[in-house]
Amino acid sequence: MYRGREGQWAFLLHRLSGLAILFYLMLHVFSIGSFMFGERFYMAIHETYDLVPFRIGLLFVTAGVVYHAFNGLRIIMMDFTGFGVAYQRQMWYGVLAISALAFVGSAWVVVPRILGGY
């Protein structure tokens, strides 16, 4: 019976964070490539990125990238070491803690910009 334990949640979050990173990368490539259409178009897009939803999204992108990177290291440790599988649950909680710290750290920088409007 499906229990939804840490392994399944780690897998799901790893896939979702990977898709979010892919979306961010595509948005970034479009943003940089928009300079082909002129400086006004480029600047209009970058002014849009100063809106609150994009700044909040930056917080989640930071947490997603950190989660994806450290969970990838956790997967490597599980695959290539003898002890990785035995400690996969504890390592996953460590990955969540590191991701939460990255989220809080980026919120420390971004939230004043959201509230201050600059």
PDB file of C-alpha atoms in Angstrom:
ATOM      1  CA  MET A   1       0.000   0.000   0.000  1.00  0.00           C
ATOM      2  CA  TYR A   2       1.239   3.487  -0.837  1.00  0.00           C
ATOM      3  CA  ARG A   3       2.308   5.239   2.334  1.00  0.00           C
ATOM      4  CA  GLY A   4       3.770   8.486   0.991  1.00  0.00           C
ATOM      5  CA  ARG A   5       6.987   8.179   2.941  1.00  0.00           C
ATOM      6  CA  GLU A   6      10.064  10.387   2.647  1.00  0.00           C
ATOM      7  CA  GLY A   7      11.391   8.641  -0.448  1.00  0.00           C
ATOM      8  CA  GLN A   8       8.244   9.340  -2.453  1.00  0.00           C
ATOM      9  CA  TRP A   9       8.133  12.969  -1.321  1.00  0.00           C
ATOM     10  CA  ALA A  10      11.818  13.414  -2.135  1.00  0.00           C
ATOM     11  CA  PHE A  11      11.204  12.010  -5.616  1.00  0.00           C
ATOM     12  CA  LEU A  12       8.158  14.226  -6.222  1.00  0.00           C
ATOM     13  CA  LEU A  13       9.860  17.387  -4.985  1.00  0.00           C
ATOM     14  CA  HIS A  14      12.968  16.583  -7.023  1.00  0.00           C
ATOM     15  CA  ARG A  15      10.887  16.309 -10.204  1.00  0.00           C
ATOM     16  CA  LEU A  16       8.885  19.452  -9.459  1.00  0.00           C
ATOM     17  CA  SER A  17      11.973  21.472  -8.596  1.00  0.00           C
ATOM     18  CA  GLY A  18      13.614  20.263 -11.821  1.00  0.00           C
ATOM     19  CA  LEU A  19      10.617  21.407 -13.864  1.00  0.00           C
ATOM     20  CA  ALA A  20      10.601  24.760 -12.061  1.00  0.00           C
ATOM     21  CA  ILE A  21      14.313  25.230 -12.789  1.00  0.00           C
ATOM     22  CA  LEU A  22      13.671  24.363 -16.444  1.00  0.00           C
ATOM     23  CA  PHE A  23      10.877  26.958 -16.605  1.00  0.00           C
ATOM     24  CA  TYR A  24      13.124  29.569 -14.992  1.00  0.00           C
ATOM     25  CA  LEU A  25      15.916  28.764 -17.442  1.00  0.00           C
ATOM     26  CA  MET A  26      13.568  29.131 -20.407  1.00  0.00           C
ATOM     27  CA  LEU A  27      12.304  32.454 -19.027  1.00  0.00           C
ATOM     28  CA  HIS A  28      15.890  33.592 -18.529  1.00  0.00           C
ATOM     29  CA  VAL A  29      16.886  32.670 -22.094  1.00  0.00           C
ATOM     30  CA  PHE A  30      13.825  34.503 -23.448  1.00  0.00           C
ATOM     31  CA  SER A  31      14.657  37.502 -21.304  1.00  0.00           C
ATOM     32  CA  ILE A  32      18.246  37.724 -22.494  1.00  0.00           C
ATOM     33  CA  GLY A  33      17.259  36.965 -26.083  1.00  0.00           C
ATOM     34  CA  SER A  34      14.659  39.725 -26.060  1.00  0.00           C
ATOM     35  CA  PHE A  35      17.477  42.210 -26.611  1.00  0.00           C
ATOM     36  CA  MET A  36      17.304  41.202 -30.282  1.00  0.00           C
ATOM     37  CA  PHE A  37      14.002  43.079 -30.502  1.00  0.00           C
ATOM     38  CA  GLY A  38      15.435  46.302 -29.194  1.00  0.00           C
ATOM     39  CA  GLU A  39      16.384  47.948 -25.971  1.00  0.00           C
ATOM     40  CA  ARG A  40      12.855  49.197 -25.230  1.00  0.00           C
ATOM     41  CA  PHE A  41      11.406  45.692 -25.422  1.00  0.00           C
ATOM     42  CA  TYR A  42      14.230  44.334 -23.287  1.00  0.00           C
ATOM     43  CA  MET A  43      13.752  47.014 -20.642  1.00  0.00           C
ATOM     44  CA  ALA A  44       9.959  46.522 -20.633  1.00  0.00           C
ATOM     45  CA  ILE A  45      10.454  42.850 -19.827  1.00  0.00           C
ATOM     46  CA  HIS A  46      12.969  43.596 -17.091  1.00  0.00           C
ATOM     47  CA  GLU A  47      10.662  46.175 -15.537  1.00  0.00           C
ATOM     48  CA  THR A  48       8.053  43.412 -15.339  1.00  0.00           C
ATOM     49  CA  TYR A  49      10.495  41.334 -13.297  1.00  0.00           C
ATOM     50  CA  ASP A  50      10.399  44.012 -10.582  1.00  0.00           C
ATOM     51  CA  LEU A  51       6.736  43.212  -9.851  1.00  0.00           C
ATOM     52  CA  VAL A  52       5.913  41.477  -6.577  1.00  0.00           C
ATOM     53  CA  PRO A  53       4.956  38.057  -8.054  1.00  0.00           C
ATOM     54  CA  PHE A  54       8.347  37.771  -9.754  1.00  0.00           C
ATOM     55  CA  ARG A  55      10.201  38.751  -6.603  1.00  0.00           C
ATOM     56  CA  ILE A  56       8.267  36.171  -4.595  1.00  0.00           C
ATOM     57  CA  GLY A  57       9.025  33.653  -7.340  1.00  0.00           C
ATOM     58  CA  LEU A  58      12.711  34.425  -6.876  1.00  0.00           C
ATOM     59  CA  LEU A  59      12.450  33.140  -3.308  1.00  0.00           C
ATOM     60  CA  PHE A  60      11.004  29.848  -4.491  1.00  0.00           C
ATOM     61  CA  VAL A  61      13.512  29.533  -7.326  1.00  0.00           C
ATOM     62  CA  THR A  62      16.325  29.889  -4.797  1.00  0.00           C
ATOM     63  CA  ALA A  63      14.849  27.230  -2.522  1.00  0.00           C
ATOM     64  CA  GLY A  64      14.123  24.987  -5.528  1.00  0.00           C
ATOM     65  CA  VAL A  65      17.650  25.190  -6.897  1.00  0.00           C
ATOM     66  CA  VAL A  66      19.171  24.507  -3.481  1.00  0.00           C
ATOM     67  CA  TYR A  67      16.761  21.599  -2.876  1.00  0.00           C
ATOM     68  CA  HIS A  68      17.425  20.121  -6.315  1.00  0.00           C
ATOM     69  CA  ALA A  69      21.204  20.395  -5.918  1.00  0.00           C
ATOM     70  CA  PHE A  70      21.428  18.917  -2.438  1.00  0.00           C
ATOM     71  CA  ASN A  71      18.842  16.232  -3.134  1.00  0.00           C
ATOM     72  CA  GLY A  72      20.906  15.287  -6.175  1.00  0.00           C
ATOM     73  CA  LEU A  73      23.931  14.900  -3.910  1.00  0.00           C
ATOM     74  CA  ARG A  74      21.791  12.765  -1.586  1.00  0.00           C
ATOM     75  CA  ILE A  75      20.844  10.543  -4.522  1.00  0.00           C
ATOM     76  CA  ILE A  76      24.506  10.226  -5.538  1.00  0.00           C
ATOM     77  CA  MET A  77      25.411   9.199  -1.990  1.00  0.00           C
ATOM     78  CA  MET A  78      22.639   6.596  -2.004  1.00  0.00           C
ATOM     79  CA  ASP A  79      23.804   5.183  -5.340  1.00  0.00           C
ATOM     80  CA  PHE A  80      27.569   5.148  -4.838  1.00  0.00           C
ATOM     81  CA  THR A  81      28.119   4.496  -1.138  1.00  0.00           C
ATOM     82  CA  GLY A  82      27.219   1.552   1.022  1.00  0.00           C
ATOM     83  CA  PHE A  83      25.739   3.644   3.820  1.00  0.00           C
ATOM     84  CA  GLY A  84      23.662   6.067   1.737  1.00  0.00           C
ATOM     85  CA  VAL A  85      20.473   4.021   1.670  1.00  0.00           C
ATOM     86  CA  ALA A  86      20.573   3.406   5.416  1.00  0.00           C
ATOM     87  CA  TYR A  87      20.605   7.165   6.086  1.00  0.00           C
ATOM     88  CA  GLN A  88      18.471   8.391   3.193  1.00  0.00           C
ATOM     89  CA  ARG A  89      15.659   9.601   5.475  1.00  0.00           C
ATOM     90  CA  GLN A  90      17.981  11.637   7.695  1.00  0.00           C
ATOM     91  CA  MET A  91      19.764  13.057   4.650  1.00  0.00           C
ATOM     92  CA  TRP A  92      16.412  14.086   3.137  1.00  0.00           C
ATOM     93  CA  TYR A  93      15.501  15.987   6.294  1.00  0.00           C
ATOM     94  CA  GLY A  94      18.913  17.643   6.085  1.00  0.00           C
ATOM     95  CA  VAL A  95      18.203  18.635   2.480  1.00  0.00           C
ATOM     96  CA  LEU A  96      14.870  20.131   3.589  1.00  0.00           C
ATOM     97  CA  ALA A  97      16.593  22.059   6.372  1.00  0.00           C
ATOM     98  CA  ILE A  98      19.247  23.453   4.025  1.00  0.00           C
ATOM     99  CA  SER A  99      16.535  24.416   1.519  1.00  0.00           C
ATOM    100  CA  ALA A 100      14.532  26.147   4.237  1.00  0.00           C
ATOM    101  CA  LEU A 101      17.620  28.068   5.344  1.00  0.00           C
ATOM    102  CA  ALA A 102      18.239  29.161   1.751  1.00  0.00           C
ATOM    103  CA  PHE A 103      14.613  30.291   1.502  1.00  0.00           C
ATOM    104  CA  VAL A 104      14.899  32.287   4.725  1.00  0.00           C
ATOM    105  CA  GLY A 105      18.220  33.774   3.621  1.00  0.00           C
ATOM    106  CA  SER A 106      16.847  34.888   0.290  1.00  0.00           C
ATOM    107  CA  ALA A 107      13.678  36.164   1.990  1.00  0.00           C
ATOM    108  CA  TRP A 108      15.905  38.260   4.256  1.00  0.00           C
ATOM    109  CA  VAL A 109      17.197  39.996   1.128  1.00  0.00           C
ATOM    110  CA  VAL A 110      14.091  40.046  -1.087  1.00  0.00           C
ATOM    111  CA  VAL A 111      11.251  40.840   1.336  1.00  0.00           C
ATOM    112  CA  PRO A 112      12.559  44.349   2.190  1.00  0.00           C
ATOM    113  CA  ARG A 113      12.669  45.015  -1.567  1.00  0.00           C
ATOM    114  CA  ILE A 114       9.055  43.844  -1.880  1.00  0.00           C
ATOM    115  CA  LEU A 115       7.850  45.920   1.054  1.00  0.00           C
ATOM    116  CA  GLY A 116       9.998  48.944   0.193  1.00  0.00           C
ATOM    117  CA  GLY A 117       9.090  48.865  -3.481  1.00  0.00           C
ATOM    118  CA  TYR A 118      12.624  49.286  -4.785  1.00  0.00           C
TER     119      TYR A 118
END
